[in-house]
Amino acid sequence: MTSVRIGTVYLIGAGPGDPDLLTVRAARVLGRCDVVLYDRLVSSGVLALAKPDAELIFVGKHEGQQEPVQSKIFSLILDRALSGKTVARLKGGDPLVFGRGAEEWALAVERGIPVEFIPGVTSAISVPGLAGIPLTHREISQSFTVITGHCSQGLQQDWSRYARIDTLVVLMGVKNRAFIAQALIEAGRDAHQPVAFIEHGATPAQRVVISDLQSVARGHVDVGNPAVFVIGEVVGLREKLAAISDSKNLTEELFV
Ligand SMILES: C[S@@+](CC[C@H](N)C(=O)[O-])C[C@H]1O[C@@H](n2cnc3c(N)ncnc32)[C@H](O)[C@@H]1O
């Protein structure tokens, strides 16, 4: 009796969009996987690095259908790996930052499937950086915190925890931006503190919106998905740092 070899699952970070921001290991492994399961935020430039005859399967989620799609992802991983295929599970940014990567990793391990984790460049740090906004700075920010602005249980949490963090980065925060800004102000954060939204970071469609917390709370700031929402004095550094950067990083709108 012949036994089928089990394929390895590579849990790969696709970075924020630009394929040049993939790790060398990610690009190499992607080029030899049989199956690629990819999310909504994985760019076409990254997918172009897959093996020409690889099976590419889109498994992005829309709001409200997270759980059915997640079950489908689990089944596809098991099916393809147990039939001997090498699987790339490609996720935007870093797979372990708000990406449910750890759940997929655990599932594969439980079924005896070998997994290799290949870290990615997370949007939480790289997208602000590409827009000239460093999350730390010796004089004005000694720490940063990354939180989700989307929560299936609602956003009822202790916002005073985040009111005092030097730099606060919110992922998935576009829809609830006014609620988040208001909650932070009520918890004691300065309403005049500068904020930035960087939409479609690290892509040709990048757009940077600069405002303040109060304007966001009042619903005056127009912004679309995906975007990284940065709150803190470091936002003010963009004026200097991005002044003579590549023009693709300079599309900017001001709402104050
Ligand atoms: C489900 S989270 C996944 C984060 C991802 N694992 C990472 O490390 O970047 C998706 C959120 O990441 C942010 N995001 C990811 N890529 C982005 C990009 N290129 N530009 C702006 N925001 C991005 C947005 O806040 C988006 O709603």
CSV table of C-alpha atoms and ligand atoms in Angstrom, one decimal:
chain,number,residue,atom,x,y,z
A,1,MET,CA,0.0,0.0,0.0
A,2,THR,CA,1.4,3.5,-0.9
A,3,SER,CA,0.8,6.3,1.6
A,4,VAL,CA,0.3,9.9,0.4
A,5,ARG,CA,3.0,12.3,1.4
A,6,ILE,CA,1.6,15.2,3.5
A,7,GLY,CA,2.3,18.7,2.0
A,8,THR,CA,3.7,21.5,4.1
A,9,VAL,CA,1.6,24.6,4.8
A,10,TYR,CA,3.6,27.8,4.6
A,11,LEU,CA,1.9,30.6,6.6
A,12,ILE,CA,3.2,33.6,4.6
A,13,GLY,CA,3.0,37.3,5.3
A,14,ALA,CA,2.4,39.2,2.1
A,15,GLY,CA,3.3,42.6,3.5
A,16,PRO,CA,1.3,45.8,2.9
A,17,GLY,CA,1.0,45.6,-0.9
A,18,ASP,CA,4.2,46.4,-2.8
A,19,PRO,CA,5.8,43.0,-3.8
A,20,ASP,CA,9.2,44.6,-3.2
A,21,LEU,CA,8.2,44.5,0.5
A,22,LEU,CA,7.9,40.7,0.7
A,23,THR,CA,10.7,38.9,2.5
A,24,VAL,CA,13.2,37.0,0.3
A,25,ARG,CA,12.0,33.8,1.9
A,26,ALA,CA,8.3,34.5,1.2
A,27,ALA,CA,9.1,35.2,-2.5
A,28,ARG,CA,11.2,32.1,-2.9
A,29,VAL,CA,8.6,29.8,-1.2
A,30,LEU,CA,5.6,31.3,-3.0
A,31,GLY,CA,7.3,30.5,-6.3
A,32,ARG,CA,7.2,26.8,-5.6
A,33,CYS,CA,3.9,26.2,-3.8
A,34,ASP,CA,1.2,24.1,-5.6
A,35,VAL,CA,-1.7,25.9,-4.0
A,36,VAL,CA,-2.1,29.6,-2.9
A,37,LEU,CA,-4.9,30.6,-0.6
A,38,TYR,CA,-5.0,34.3,-0.5
A,39,ASP,CA,-6.9,37.1,1.3
A,40,ARG,CA,-8.5,40.3,0.1
A,41,LEU,CA,-5.5,42.5,0.9
A,42,VAL,CA,-2.9,40.5,-1.0
A,43,SER,CA,-1.9,42.5,-4.1
A,44,SER,CA,-1.8,41.2,-7.7
A,45,GLY,CA,1.9,42.0,-7.8
A,46,VAL,CA,2.5,39.5,-4.9
A,47,LEU,CA,0.3,36.9,-6.5
A,48,ALA,CA,2.3,37.2,-9.8
A,49,LEU,CA,5.2,35.6,-7.9
A,50,ALA,CA,3.3,32.3,-7.6
A,51,LYS,CA,4.3,29.3,-9.7
A,52,PRO,CA,2.6,29.7,-13.2
A,53,ASP,CA,0.6,26.5,-12.8
A,54,ALA,CA,-0.3,27.0,-9.1
A,55,GLU,CA,-3.9,26.8,-8.0
A,56,LEU,CA,-4.8,30.3,-6.8
A,57,ILE,CA,-7.9,30.4,-4.5
A,58,PHE,CA,-9.3,33.6,-3.3
A,59,VAL,CA,-10.6,33.3,0.3
A,60,GLY,CA,-11.2,36.9,1.3
A,61,LYS,CA,-14.0,37.7,3.7
A,62,HIS,CA,-16.8,40.2,3.5
A,63,GLU,CA,-18.4,41.5,6.6
A,64,GLY,CA,-21.0,39.1,8.0
A,65,GLN,CA,-19.6,36.0,6.3
A,66,GLN,CA,-16.4,35.6,8.3
A,67,GLU,CA,-17.2,32.3,10.0
A,68,PRO,CA,-18.4,30.4,6.9
A,69,VAL,CA,-15.4,31.6,4.9
A,70,GLN,CA,-13.0,30.7,7.8
A,71,SER,CA,-14.5,27.1,7.8
A,72,LYS,CA,-13.9,26.9,4.1
A,73,ILE,CA,-10.3,28.0,4.6
A,74,PHE,CA,-9.8,25.3,7.2
A,75,SER,CA,-11.2,22.6,4.9
A,76,LEU,CA,-9.1,23.8,1.9
A,77,ILE,CA,-5.9,23.8,4.0
A,78,LEU,CA,-6.6,20.2,5.2
A,79,ASP,CA,-7.8,18.9,1.9
A,80,ARG,CA,-4.8,20.2,-0.2
A,81,ALA,CA,-2.1,19.4,2.4
A,82,LEU,CA,-3.4,15.9,3.1
A,83,SER,CA,-3.4,15.2,-0.6
A,84,GLY,CA,0.3,16.0,-0.8
A,85,LYS,CA,0.2,19.6,-2.1
A,86,THR,CA,2.4,22.3,-0.9
A,87,VAL,CA,0.2,25.1,0.3
A,88,ALA,CA,0.9,28.8,0.6
A,89,ARG,CA,-1.5,30.5,3.0
A,90,LEU,CA,-0.9,34.1,2.0
A,91,LYS,CA,-2.2,36.8,4.3
A,92,GLY,CA,-1.8,40.6,4.1
A,93,GLY,CA,0.8,42.2,6.3
A,94,ASP,CA,2.0,39.7,9.0
A,95,PRO,CA,-0.3,36.6,9.4
A,96,LEU,CA,-0.2,36.8,13.2
A,97,VAL,CA,-1.3,40.4,13.4
A,98,PHE,CA,-5.2,40.4,13.5
A,99,GLY,CA,-5.1,37.7,10.8
A,100,ARG,CA,-6.3,34.5,12.5
A,101,GLY,CA,-3.0,33.0,11.4
A,102,ALA,CA,-2.5,31.3,14.7
A,103,GLU,CA,-5.8,29.5,14.4
A,104,GLU,CA,-4.9,28.1,11.0
A,105,TRP,CA,-1.5,27.2,12.2
A,106,ALA,CA,-3.0,25.3,15.2
A,107,LEU,CA,-5.5,23.5,13.1
A,108,ALA,CA,-2.7,22.2,10.8
A,109,VAL,CA,-0.6,21.1,13.7
A,110,GLU,CA,-3.5,19.2,15.3
A,111,ARG,CA,-3.9,17.2,12.0
A,112,GLY,CA,-0.1,16.4,11.8
A,113,ILE,CA,0.5,18.8,8.9
A,114,PRO,CA,4.0,20.5,9.0
A,115,VAL,CA,3.8,24.3,9.1
A,116,GLU,CA,6.4,26.9,8.4
A,117,PHE,CA,5.7,30.5,9.5
A,118,ILE,CA,7.2,33.2,7.2
A,119,PRO,CA,6.7,36.6,8.9
A,120,GLY,CA,5.5,39.6,6.9
A,121,VAL,CA,5.9,43.4,7.1
A,122,THR,CA,2.9,44.5,9.0
A,123,SER,CA,0.8,47.4,7.8
A,124,ALA,CA,0.6,48.7,11.4
A,125,ILE,CA,4.2,49.9,11.3
A,126,SER,CA,5.2,50.0,7.6
A,127,VAL,CA,2.2,52.0,6.2
A,128,PRO,CA,2.6,54.9,8.6
A,129,GLY,CA,6.4,54.8,8.0
A,130,LEU,CA,6.0,54.9,4.3
A,131,ALA,CA,3.8,58.1,4.8
A,132,GLY,CA,6.6,59.7,6.9
A,133,ILE,CA,5.0,58.9,10.2
A,134,PRO,CA,7.4,57.0,12.6
A,135,LEU,CA,5.5,55.3,15.5
A,136,THR,CA,8.3,56.2,18.0
A,137,HIS,CA,10.5,59.2,18.3
A,138,ARG,CA,13.1,59.9,21.0
A,139,GLU,CA,11.5,63.2,21.9
A,140,ILE,CA,7.7,62.7,21.5
A,141,SER,CA,6.8,59.0,21.5
A,142,GLN,CA,8.3,56.3,23.7
A,143,SER,CA,5.7,53.7,23.0
A,144,PHE,CA,3.0,52.6,20.6
A,145,THR,CA,0.0,50.2,20.8
A,146,VAL,CA,-1.8,48.6,17.9
A,147,ILE,CA,-5.5,47.8,18.4
A,148,THR,CA,-8.4,46.6,16.3
A,149,GLY,CA,-11.2,49.0,15.6
A,150,HIS,CA,-13.5,46.1,14.7
A,151,CYS,CA,-14.8,43.7,17.3
A,152,SER,CA,-17.5,41.1,16.9
A,153,GLN,CA,-18.5,41.7,20.6
A,154,GLY,CA,-18.7,45.5,20.0
A,155,LEU,CA,-16.3,48.1,21.1
A,156,GLN,CA,-17.3,48.3,24.7
A,157,GLN,CA,-13.9,48.4,26.4
A,158,ASP,CA,-11.9,50.4,28.8
A,159,TRP,CA,-10.7,53.3,26.5
A,160,SER,CA,-8.8,54.9,29.4
A,161,ARG,CA,-6.2,52.2,28.7
A,162,TYR,CA,-5.5,53.8,25.3
A,163,ALA,CA,-5.9,57.4,26.2
A,164,ARG,CA,-2.4,57.7,27.6
A,165,ILE,CA,-0.5,55.6,25.0
A,166,ASP,CA,1.9,57.9,23.2
A,167,THR,CA,1.1,56.6,19.7
A,168,LEU,CA,-2.1,54.6,19.0
A,169,VAL,CA,-2.5,52.6,15.8
A,170,VAL,CA,-5.9,51.3,14.9
A,171,LEU,CA,-6.4,48.7,12.2
A,172,MET,CA,-9.8,47.9,10.8
A,173,GLY,CA,-10.9,51.2,12.3
A,174,VAL,CA,-12.5,53.1,9.3
A,175,LYS,CA,-16.1,52.2,10.0
A,176,ASN,CA,-16.0,52.9,13.7
A,177,ARG,CA,-13.6,55.9,13.5
A,178,ALA,CA,-16.0,58.5,15.0
A,179,PHE,CA,-17.0,56.2,17.9
A,180,ILE,CA,-13.3,55.4,18.6
A,181,ALA,CA,-12.2,59.1,18.5
A,182,GLN,CA,-15.1,60.1,20.8
A,183,ALA,CA,-14.4,57.3,23.2
A,184,LEU,CA,-10.7,58.3,23.4
A,185,ILE,CA,-11.6,62.0,24.0
A,186,GLU,CA,-14.1,61.0,26.8
A,187,ALA,CA,-11.3,58.8,28.3
A,188,GLY,CA,-9.0,61.8,28.5
A,189,ARG,CA,-7.1,61.9,25.2
A,190,ASP,CA,-6.4,65.4,23.8
A,191,ALA,CA,-9.2,66.3,21.3
A,192,HIS,CA,-6.7,68.4,19.3
A,193,GLN,CA,-4.2,65.6,18.9
A,194,PRO,CA,-3.2,65.1,15.2
A,195,VAL,CA,-4.4,61.9,13.5
A,196,ALA,CA,-3.6,60.4,10.1
A,197,PHE,CA,-5.5,57.8,8.0
A,198,ILE,CA,-3.3,56.2,5.4
A,199,GLU,CA,-5.5,54.5,2.8
A,200,HIS,CA,-4.1,51.8,0.4
A,201,GLY,CA,-0.7,52.2,1.9
A,202,ALA,CA,2.3,50.9,-0.1
A,203,THR,CA,0.2,50.9,-3.3
A,204,PRO,CA,-0.1,53.4,-6.2
A,205,ALA,CA,-3.5,54.3,-4.7
A,206,GLN,CA,-2.0,55.5,-1.4
A,207,ARG,CA,-3.8,58.5,0.1
A,208,VAL,CA,-3.0,60.2,3.3
A,209,VAL,CA,-5.6,62.2,5.3
A,210,ILE,CA,-4.4,64.4,8.1
A,211,SER,CA,-6.8,65.7,10.7
A,212,ASP,CA,-7.4,65.8,14.5
A,213,LEU,CA,-9.2,63.6,16.9
A,214,GLN,CA,-12.1,66.0,17.4
A,215,SER,CA,-12.9,66.3,13.7
A,216,VAL,CA,-12.9,62.5,13.4
A,217,ALA,CA,-15.3,62.3,16.4
A,218,ARG,CA,-17.6,64.8,14.8
A,219,GLY,CA,-17.8,62.7,11.6
A,220,HIS,CA,-15.9,65.3,9.4
A,221,VAL,CA,-13.3,63.0,8.1
A,222,ASP,CA,-13.9,61.1,4.8
A,223,VAL,CA,-11.9,58.0,4.5
A,224,GLY,CA,-12.2,54.5,2.9
A,225,ASN,CA,-10.9,51.0,3.5
A,226,PRO,CA,-8.3,49.7,3.9
A,227,ALA,CA,-6.7,52.3,6.1
A,228,VAL,CA,-4.3,52.6,9.0
A,229,PHE,CA,-5.5,55.1,11.6
A,230,VAL,CA,-2.7,56.7,13.6
A,231,ILE,CA,-3.3,58.9,16.6
A,232,GLY,CA,-0.5,60.9,18.3
A,233,GLU,CA,2.0,63.7,18.0
A,234,VAL,CA,4.2,61.7,15.7
A,235,VAL,CA,1.7,62.5,12.9
A,236,GLY,CA,3.2,66.0,12.9
A,237,LEU,CA,6.6,64.6,11.8
A,238,ARG,CA,5.2,63.8,8.4
A,239,GLU,CA,5.4,67.4,7.3
A,240,LYS,CA,9.2,67.3,7.6
A,241,LEU,CA,10.0,63.7,6.8
A,242,ALA,CA,7.8,63.3,3.7
A,243,ALA,CA,8.6,66.8,2.3
A,244,ILE,CA,11.0,65.6,-0.3
A,245,SER,CA,10.1,61.9,-0.5
A,246,ASP,CA,8.9,60.0,-3.5
A,247,SER,CA,5.8,61.8,-4.8
A,248,LYS,CA,3.7,58.6,-4.6
A,249,ASN,CA,3.7,59.1,-0.8
A,250,LEU,CA,2.5,62.7,-0.9
A,251,THR,CA,-1.2,62.5,-1.9
A,252,GLU,CA,-2.7,64.3,1.1
A,253,GLU,CA,-5.9,65.8,2.2
A,254,LEU,CA,-6.4,67.9,5.3
A,255,PHE,CA,-9.5,67.9,7.4
A,256,VAL,CA,-9.4,70.1,10.4
B,1,LIG,C1,-7.5,42.0,9.2
B,1,LIG,S1,-6.3,43.3,9.4
B,1,LIG,C2,-4.9,42.5,8.9
B,1,LIG,C3,-3.6,43.2,9.3
B,1,LIG,C4,-2.4,42.5,8.7
B,1,LIG,N1,-2.3,41.1,9.2
B,1,LIG,C5,-1.1,43.3,8.9
B,1,LIG,O1,-0.2,42.8,9.6
B,1,LIG,O2,-1.0,44.3,8.3
B,1,LIG,C6,-6.7,44.4,8.0
B,1,LIG,C7,-6.4,45.8,8.3
B,1,LIG,O3,-5.0,46.1,8.2
B,1,LIG,C8,-4.9,47.4,7.7
B,1,LIG,N2,-4.2,47.4,6.4
B,1,LIG,C9,-3.6,46.3,5.8
B,1,LIG,N3,-3.0,46.5,4.7
B,1,LIG,C10,-3.1,47.9,4.5
B,1,LIG,C11,-2.7,48.8,3.5
B,1,LIG,N4,-1.9,48.4,2.5
B,1,LIG,N5,-3.0,50.1,3.6
B,1,LIG,C12,-3.7,50.5,4.7
B,1,LIG,N6,-4.2,49.7,5.6
B,1,LIG,C13,-3.9,48.4,5.6
B,1,LIG,C14,-6.3,48.0,7.5
B,1,LIG,O4,-6.6,48.7,8.8
B,1,LIG,C15,-7.1,46.8,7.4
B,1,LIG,O5,-8.5,47.0,7.8
